[in-house]
Amino acid sequence: MNIKTLIDLTMPITAQTPVYPGDPKPKIEPAATFAQDGYHVSRLVLGSHSGTHVDAPFHFCEHGWRLDDVPLTYFLGRGIVIDATGKAEGEAVTMADAAPYIPKLSPGTIVLFHTGWSQYAGTKRYFRHPYVAPDVIEAMLGRGVRTFFIDALNIDPPDGSSFRAHELILGANGVIGENFVNFERIDFDDPYIIALPLSLPGCDGSPVRAVAVQWA
């Protein structure tokens, strides 16, 4: 197969990349330079949930799968974009929004919640994002979905009042991806999604390089 369209869904990791309050802020600095050493090496300091990233079940479940336990198949597959644009700050994506898509879901489907909130990255409004209601997650888990991505800082409420979506998904040994971008550019059916984590044995999550592919 040939690639017809390739869309980068990844937020760049820089010192300005927004992080969940309290998480380590990314820091990238020279460790070796061409002028002094004859080559370049950079030192990276960042949290496991920096930029576009995935959460392994161990993130919220003491005995859940760690990153290296999660099958790589969870990080690539057919995507379904849930149109949740037009939501206000702190507003939930509800069953009314999700209902038209539920019959299309099956095991192996990657759900992409398109809130449009990635456009606010770098502003204070990015931290006042929409979230996904727990009954939506429950319905999708019931269809066999185990991979949930969102173009916002967090899949749960921005005020930290509940982490129910995290608890439901990770408790079912599913995975969550946050801080995705460019969902609005996926204007074709059945995008193939790839969001592979780094190989970090025993870890709770990892940054990813995520893309949507349209095959020719």
mmCIF file of N, CA, C and O in Angstrom, residues 86-131:
data_model
loop_
_atom_site.group_PDB
_atom_site.id
_atom_site.type_symbol
_atom_site.label_atom_id
_atom_site.label_comp_id
_atom_site.label_asym_id
_atom_site.label_seq_id
_atom_site.Cartn_x
_atom_site.Cartn_y
_atom_site.Cartn_z
ATOM 1 N N GLY A 86 -17.024 22.792 19.482
ATOM 2 C CA GLY A 86 -18.093 23.666 19.933
ATOM 3 C C GLY A 86 -18.381 23.570 21.411
ATOM 4 O O GLY A 86 -19.274 24.277 21.921
ATOM 5 N N LYS A 87 -17.638 22.731 22.129
ATOM 6 C CA LYS A 87 -17.828 22.638 23.574
ATOM 7 C C LYS A 87 -17.240 23.863 24.267
ATOM 8 O O LYS A 87 -16.241 24.434 23.824
ATOM 9 N N ALA A 88 -17.864 24.238 25.364
ATOM 10 C CA ALA A 88 -17.365 25.359 26.162
ATOM 11 C C ALA A 88 -16.300 24.871 27.136
ATOM 12 O O ALA A 88 -16.076 23.661 27.294
ATOM 13 N N GLU A 89 -15.659 25.818 27.811
ATOM 14 C CA GLU A 89 -14.661 25.468 28.817
ATOM 15 C C GLU A 89 -15.287 24.594 29.901
ATOM 16 O O GLU A 89 -16.337 24.910 30.441
ATOM 17 N N GLY A 90 -14.649 23.471 30.192
ATOM 18 C CA GLY A 90 -15.122 22.597 31.254
ATOM 19 C C GLY A 90 -16.395 21.842 30.943
ATOM 20 O O GLY A 90 -16.983 21.220 31.842
ATOM 21 N N GLU A 91 -16.835 21.840 29.694
ATOM 22 C CA GLU A 91 -18.076 21.154 29.313
ATOM 23 C C GLU A 91 -17.781 19.713 28.916
ATOM 24 O O GLU A 91 -16.746 19.413 28.326
ATOM 25 N N ALA A 92 -18.709 18.826 29.201
ATOM 26 C CA ALA A 92 -18.520 17.404 28.932
ATOM 27 C C ALA A 92 -18.899 17.038 27.501
ATOM 28 O O ALA A 92 -19.854 17.576 26.932
ATOM 29 N N VAL A 93 -18.150 16.093 26.944
ATOM 30 C CA VAL A 93 -18.563 15.368 25.740
ATOM 31 C C VAL A 93 -19.536 14.302 26.230
ATOM 32 O O VAL A 93 -19.174 13.452 27.052
ATOM 33 N N THR A 94 -20.777 14.349 25.752
ATOM 34 C CA THR A 94 -21.849 13.522 26.306
ATOM 35 C C THR A 94 -22.235 12.387 25.363
ATOM 36 O O THR A 94 -21.773 12.306 24.226
ATOM 37 N N MET A 95 -23.126 11.540 25.857
ATOM 38 C CA MET A 95 -23.645 10.460 25.025
ATOM 39 C C MET A 95 -24.378 10.999 23.807
ATOM 40 O O MET A 95 -24.389 10.365 22.752
ATOM 41 N N ALA A 96 -24.997 12.170 23.936
ATOM 42 C CA ALA A 96 -25.660 12.771 22.774
ATOM 43 C C ALA A 96 -24.652 13.055 21.667
ATOM 44 O O ALA A 96 -24.960 12.916 20.478
ATOM 45 N N ASP A 97 -23.441 13.458 22.051
ATOM 46 C CA ASP A 97 -22.388 13.702 21.062
ATOM 47 C C ASP A 97 -21.856 12.401 20.485
ATOM 48 O O ASP A 97 -21.553 12.306 19.293
ATOM 49 N N ALA A 98 -21.734 11.397 21.343
ATOM 50 C CA ALA A 98 -21.054 10.156 20.946
ATOM 51 C C ALA A 98 -21.967 9.125 20.293
ATOM 52 O O ALA A 98 -21.488 8.267 19.545
ATOM 53 N N ALA A 99 -23.281 9.221 20.550
ATOM 54 C CA ALA A 99 -24.212 8.171 20.123
ATOM 55 C C ALA A 99 -24.119 7.805 18.642
ATOM 56 O O ALA A 99 -24.152 6.615 18.297
ATOM 57 N N PRO A 100 -23.981 8.778 17.716
ATOM 58 C CA PRO A 100 -23.918 8.390 16.299
ATOM 59 C C PRO A 100 -22.701 7.536 15.945
ATOM 60 O O PRO A 100 -22.718 6.846 14.914
ATOM 61 N N TYR A 101 -21.677 7.575 16.781
ATOM 62 C CA TYR A 101 -20.434 6.863 16.469
ATOM 63 C C TYR A 101 -20.351 5.493 17.143
ATOM 64 O O TYR A 101 -19.560 4.642 16.717
ATOM 65 N N ILE A 102 -21.133 5.290 18.185
ATOM 66 C CA ILE A 102 -21.023 4.066 18.977
ATOM 67 C C ILE A 102 -21.168 2.795 18.121
ATOM 68 O O ILE A 102 -20.381 1.855 18.267
ATOM 69 N N PRO A 103 -22.158 2.727 17.198
ATOM 70 C CA PRO A 103 -22.295 1.493 16.404
ATOM 71 C C PRO A 103 -21.091 1.190 15.513
ATOM 72 O O PRO A 103 -20.927 0.051 15.058
ATOM 73 N N LYS A 104 -20.250 2.183 15.248
ATOM 74 C CA LYS A 104 -19.089 1.992 14.375
ATOM 75 C C LYS A 104 -17.872 1.453 15.120
ATOM 76 O O LYS A 104 -16.861 1.134 14.495
ATOM 77 N N LEU A 105 -17.984 1.361 16.441
ATOM 78 C CA LEU A 105 -16.837 0.978 17.246
ATOM 79 C C LEU A 105 -16.756 -0.528 17.425
ATOM 80 O O LEU A 105 -17.775 -1.215 17.531
ATOM 81 N N SER A 106 -15.534 -1.019 17.499
ATOM 82 C CA SER A 106 -15.291 -2.442 17.703
ATOM 83 C C SER A 106 -13.908 -2.612 18.309
ATOM 84 O O SER A 106 -13.110 -1.658 18.335
ATOM 85 N N PRO A 107 -13.578 -3.799 18.819
ATOM 86 C CA PRO A 107 -12.237 -4.002 19.376
ATOM 87 C C PRO A 107 -11.155 -3.628 18.365
ATOM 88 O O PRO A 107 -11.236 -3.982 17.190
ATOM 89 N N GLY A 108 -10.171 -2.903 18.825
ATOM 90 C CA GLY A 108 -9.088 -2.444 17.954
ATOM 91 C C GLY A 108 -9.274 -1.041 17.419
ATOM 92 O O GLY A 108 -8.325 -0.437 16.914
ATOM 93 N N THR A 109 -10.495 -0.496 17.532
ATOM 94 C CA THR A 109 -10.734 0.882 17.101
ATOM 95 C C THR A 109 -10.031 1.854 18.048
ATOM 96 O O THR A 109 -10.033 1.663 19.263
ATOM 97 N N ILE A 110 -9.434 2.885 17.479
ATOM 98 C CA ILE A 110 -8.861 3.966 18.272
ATOM 99 C C ILE A 110 -9.812 5.157 18.196
ATOM 100 O O ILE A 110 -10.095 5.657 17.101
ATOM 101 N N VAL A 111 -10.322 5.588 19.338
ATOM 102 C CA VAL A 111 -11.255 6.711 19.392
ATOM 103 C C VAL A 111 -10.476 8.012 19.533
ATOM 104 O O VAL A 111 -9.599 8.144 20.390
ATOM 105 N N LEU A 112 -10.808 8.983 18.682
ATOM 106 C CA LEU A 112 -10.179 10.297 18.711
ATOM 107 C C LEU A 112 -11.244 11.336 19.065
ATOM 108 O O LEU A 112 -12.137 11.615 18.260
ATOM 109 N N PHE A 113 -11.176 11.901 20.264
ATOM 110 C CA PHE A 113 -12.121 12.938 20.663
ATOM 111 C C PHE A 113 -11.602 14.281 20.157
ATOM 112 O O PHE A 113 -10.602 14.795 20.648
ATOM 113 N N HIS A 114 -12.305 14.825 19.177
ATOM 114 C CA HIS A 114 -11.888 16.085 18.555
ATOM 115 C C HIS A 114 -12.645 17.240 19.194
ATOM 116 O O HIS A 114 -13.784 17.543 18.839
ATOM 117 N N THR A 115 -12.011 17.883 20.161
ATOM 118 C CA THR A 115 -12.618 19.041 20.828
ATOM 119 C C THR A 115 -12.208 20.352 20.168
ATOM 120 O O THR A 115 -12.847 21.379 20.393
ATOM 121 N N GLY A 116 -11.117 20.333 19.396
ATOM 122 C CA GLY A 116 -10.578 21.554 18.824
ATOM 123 C C GLY A 116 -9.729 22.356 19.793
ATOM 124 O O GLY A 116 -9.269 23.454 19.468
ATOM 125 N N TRP A 117 -9.494 21.791 20.994
ATOM 126 C CA TRP A 117 -8.835 22.569 22.041
ATOM 127 C C TRP A 117 -7.340 22.728 21.822
ATOM 128 O O TRP A 117 -6.700 23.587 22.440
ATOM 129 N N SER A 118 -6.755 21.960 20.915
ATOM 130 C CA SER A 118 -5.311 22.094 20.673
ATOM 131 C C SER A 118 -4.965 23.483 20.144
ATOM 132 O O SER A 118 -3.809 23.920 20.264
ATOM 133 N N GLN A 119 -5.943 24.187 19.570
ATOM 134 C CA GLN A 119 -5.671 25.536 19.062
ATOM 135 C C GLN A 119 -5.310 26.513 20.192
ATOM 136 O O GLN A 119 -4.737 27.574 19.933
ATOM 137 N N TYR A 120 -5.621 26.150 21.433
ATOM 138 C CA TYR A 120 -5.357 27.046 22.560
ATOM 139 C C TYR A 120 -4.054 26.706 23.293
ATOM 140 O O TYR A 120 -3.752 27.336 24.315
ATOM 141 N N ALA A 121 -3.314 25.715 22.809
ATOM 142 C CA ALA A 121 -2.050 25.372 23.453
ATOM 143 C C ALA A 121 -1.152 26.607 23.506
ATOM 144 O O ALA A 121 -1.028 27.345 22.528
ATOM 145 N N GLY A 122 -0.545 26.814 24.653
ATOM 146 C CA GLY A 122 0.274 28.005 24.845
ATOM 147 C C GLY A 122 -0.473 29.159 25.481
ATOM 148 O O GLY A 122 0.107 30.210 25.741
ATOM 149 N N THR A 123 -1.774 28.966 25.735
ATOM 150 C CA THR A 123 -2.584 29.990 26.399
ATOM 151 C C THR A 123 -3.188 29.413 27.680
ATOM 152 O O THR A 123 -3.249 28.193 27.868
ATOM 153 N N LYS A 124 -3.679 30.293 28.542
ATOM 154 C CA LYS A 124 -4.299 29.836 29.789
ATOM 155 C C LYS A 124 -5.575 29.038 29.522
ATOM 156 O O LYS A 124 -5.950 28.167 30.313
ATOM 157 N N ARG A 125 -6.228 29.333 28.389
ATOM 158 C CA ARG A 125 -7.485 28.634 28.096
ATOM 159 C C ARG A 125 -7.265 27.140 27.858
ATOM 160 O O ARG A 125 -8.187 26.336 28.050
ATOM 161 N N TYR A 126 -6.065 26.771 27.450
ATOM 162 C CA TYR A 126 -5.785 25.354 27.200
ATOM 163 C C TYR A 126 -6.029 24.510 28.456
ATOM 164 O O TYR A 126 -6.375 23.336 28.353
ATOM 165 N N PHE A 127 -5.884 25.129 29.617
ATOM 166 C CA PHE A 127 -6.058 24.412 30.882
ATOM 167 C C PHE A 127 -7.517 24.370 31.330
ATOM 168 O O PHE A 127 -7.823 23.785 32.371
ATOM 169 N N ARG A 128 -8.429 24.951 30.537
ATOM 170 C CA ARG A 128 -9.859 24.950 30.865
ATOM 171 C C ARG A 128 -10.636 24.189 29.779
ATOM 172 O O ARG A 128 -11.652 24.644 29.270
ATOM 173 N N HIS A 129 -10.155 23.040 29.473
ATOM 174 C CA HIS A 129 -10.613 22.228 28.336
ATOM 175 C C HIS A 129 -11.922 21.484 28.616
ATOM 176 O O HIS A 129 -12.312 21.296 29.783
ATOM 177 N N PRO A 130 -12.592 21.027 27.567
ATOM 178 C CA PRO A 130 -13.694 20.065 27.746
ATOM 179 C C PRO A 130 -13.139 18.720 28.225
ATOM 180 O O PRO A 130 -11.928 18.501 28.255
ATOM 181 N N TYR A 131 -14.048 17.817 28.552
ATOM 182 C CA TYR A 131 -13.648 16.481 29.008
ATOM 183 C C TYR A 131 -14.688 15.483 28.527
ATOM 184 O O TYR A 131 -15.686 15.849 27.887
#
